[in-house]
Coordinates of N, CA and C in Angstrom, one line a residue:
M258 N -28.4 -8.3 -13.3 CA -27.5 -7.5 -12.5 C -26.6 -6.7 -13.4
R259 N -26.2 -5.5 -12.9 CA -25.4 -4.6 -13.7 C -24.1 -4.4 -12.9
F260 N -23.0 -4.1 -13.7 CA -21.7 -4.0 -13.1 C -21.1 -2.7 -13.7
E261 N -20.3 -2.0 -12.8 CA -19.5 -0.9 -13.2 C -18.1 -1.4 -13.5
I262 N -17.6 -1.1 -14.6 CA -16.2 -1.4 -15.0 C -15.4 -0.2 -15.1
L263 N -14.4 -0.1 -14.3 CA -13.5 1.1 -14.3 C -12.2 0.7 -15.0
R264 N -11.8 1.6 -16.0 CA -10.5 1.4 -16.6 C -9.5 2.1 -15.7
L265 N -8.4 1.4 -15.4 CA -7.4 2.0 -14.4 C -6.1 2.5 -15.2
D266 N -5.6 3.5 -14.6 CA -4.3 4.1 -15.2 C -3.2 3.1 -15.0
D267 N -2.4 2.9 -16.1 CA -1.3 2.0 -16.1 C -0.2 2.3 -15.0
I268 N 0.0 3.5 -14.7 CA 1.0 3.9 -13.8 C 0.7 3.8 -12.3
D269 N -0.4 4.5 -11.9 CA -0.8 4.5 -10.5 C -2.1 3.8 -10.1
G270 N -2.8 3.2 -11.1 CA -4.0 2.5 -10.8 C -5.2 3.3 -10.5
T271 N -5.2 4.6 -10.7 CA -6.3 5.4 -10.4 C -7.4 5.2 -11.6
P272 N -8.6 5.3 -11.3 CA -9.7 5.1 -12.3 C -9.5 6.3 -13.3
V273 N -9.6 5.9 -14.6 CA -9.5 6.8 -15.7 C -10.9 7.1 -16.2
D274 N -11.7 6.1 -16.4 CA -13.1 6.2 -16.9 C -13.9 5.0 -16.5
S275 N -15.2 5.0 -16.6 CA -16.0 3.9 -16.2 C -17.2 3.8 -17.1
T276 N -17.8 2.6 -17.1 CA -19.0 2.3 -17.8 C -19.8 1.3 -17.0
V277 N -21.1 1.3 -17.2 CA -22.0 0.3 -16.6 C -22.5 -0.6 -17.6
V278 N -22.4 -1.9 -17.4 CA -22.8 -2.9 -18.3 C -23.6 -4.0 -17.6
D279 N -24.4 -4.8 -18.4 CA -25.1 -5.9 -17.9 C -24.2 -7.1 -17.7
A280 N -24.6 -8.1 -16.9 CA -23.8 -9.2 -16.6 C -23.3 -10.0 -17.8
A281 N -24.1 -10.0 -18.9 CA -23.7 -10.8 -20.1 C -22.5 -10.1 -20.8
S282 N -22.3 -8.8 -20.6 CA -21.2 -8.1 -21.3 C -19.9 -8.2 -20.5
V283 N -19.9 -8.6 -19.3 CA -18.7 -8.5 -18.5 C -17.6 -9.4 -19.0
N284 N -17.9 -10.6 -19.4 CA -16.9 -11.6 -19.9 C -16.2 -11.0 -21.2
T285 N -17.0 -10.5 -22.1 CA -16.4 -9.9 -23.3 C -15.4 -8.8 -22.9
I286 N -15.8 -7.9 -22.0 CA -14.9 -6.8 -21.7 C -13.7 -7.3 -21.0
V287 N -13.8 -8.3 -20.1 CA -12.6 -8.9 -19.4 C -11.7 -9.5 -20.5
Q288 N -12.2 -10.2 -21.4 CA -11.4 -10.8 -22.5 C -10.6 -9.7 -23.3
Q289 N -11.3 -8.7 -23.7 CA -10.7 -7.6 -24.4 C -9.6 -6.9 -23.6
A290 N -9.9 -6.7 -22.3 CA -8.9 -6.0 -21.5 C -7.6 -6.9 -21.3
A291 N -7.9 -8.2 -21.2 CA -6.8 -9.2 -21.0 C -5.9 -9.2 -22.3
A292 N -6.6 -9.2 -23.4 CA -5.8 -9.3 -24.7 C -4.9 -8.1 -24.9
I293 N -5.2 -6.9 -24.4 CA -4.3 -5.8 -24.6 C -3.6 -5.4 -23.3
G294 N -3.8 -6.1 -22.2 CA -3.1 -5.9 -21.0 C -3.6 -4.7 -20.2
Q295 N -4.9 -4.4 -20.4 CA -5.5 -3.2 -19.7 C -5.9 -3.6 -18.3
R296 N -5.7 -2.7 -17.4 CA -6.1 -2.9 -16.0 C -7.5 -2.4 -15.8
I297 N -8.4 -3.3 -15.2 CA -9.8 -2.9 -15.0 C -10.2 -3.3 -13.6
W298 N -11.2 -2.7 -13.1 CA -11.8 -3.0 -11.8 C -13.3 -3.2 -12.0
I299 N -13.8 -4.3 -11.6 CA -15.2 -4.6 -11.8 C -15.9 -4.6 -10.4
R300 N -17.1 -3.9 -10.3 CA -17.8 -3.9 -9.1 C -19.3 -3.8 -9.4
P301 N -20.2 -4.3 -8.5 CA -21.6 -4.2 -8.8 C -22.0 -2.7 -8.9
A302 N -22.8 -2.4 -9.9 CA -23.3 -1.0 -10.1 C -24.3 -0.7 -9.0
E303 N -24.3 0.5 -8.5 CA -25.3 0.9 -7.5 C -26.6 1.0 -8.2
A304 N -27.6 0.6 -7.5 CA -29.0 0.6 -8.1 C -29.4 2.1 -8.1
P305 N -30.1 2.5 -9.2 CA -30.6 3.9 -9.3 C -31.7 4.1 -8.2
A306 N -31.7 5.4 -7.8 CA -32.7 5.7 -6.8 C -34.1 5.6 -7.4
S307 N -35.1 5.1 -6.6 CA -36.4 4.9 -7.1 C -37.2 6.1 -6.8

């Protein structure tokens, strides 16, 4: 499964940028964000059109 991770603005919480990663990478990204106090939003990535 793949997830979209959106980095959120510190002031108003609007998405600043996003990346799509596999499930194995989510934990690492969450730990990195927590270490620097970065706000993120994680959601399942939409499946590409077949």
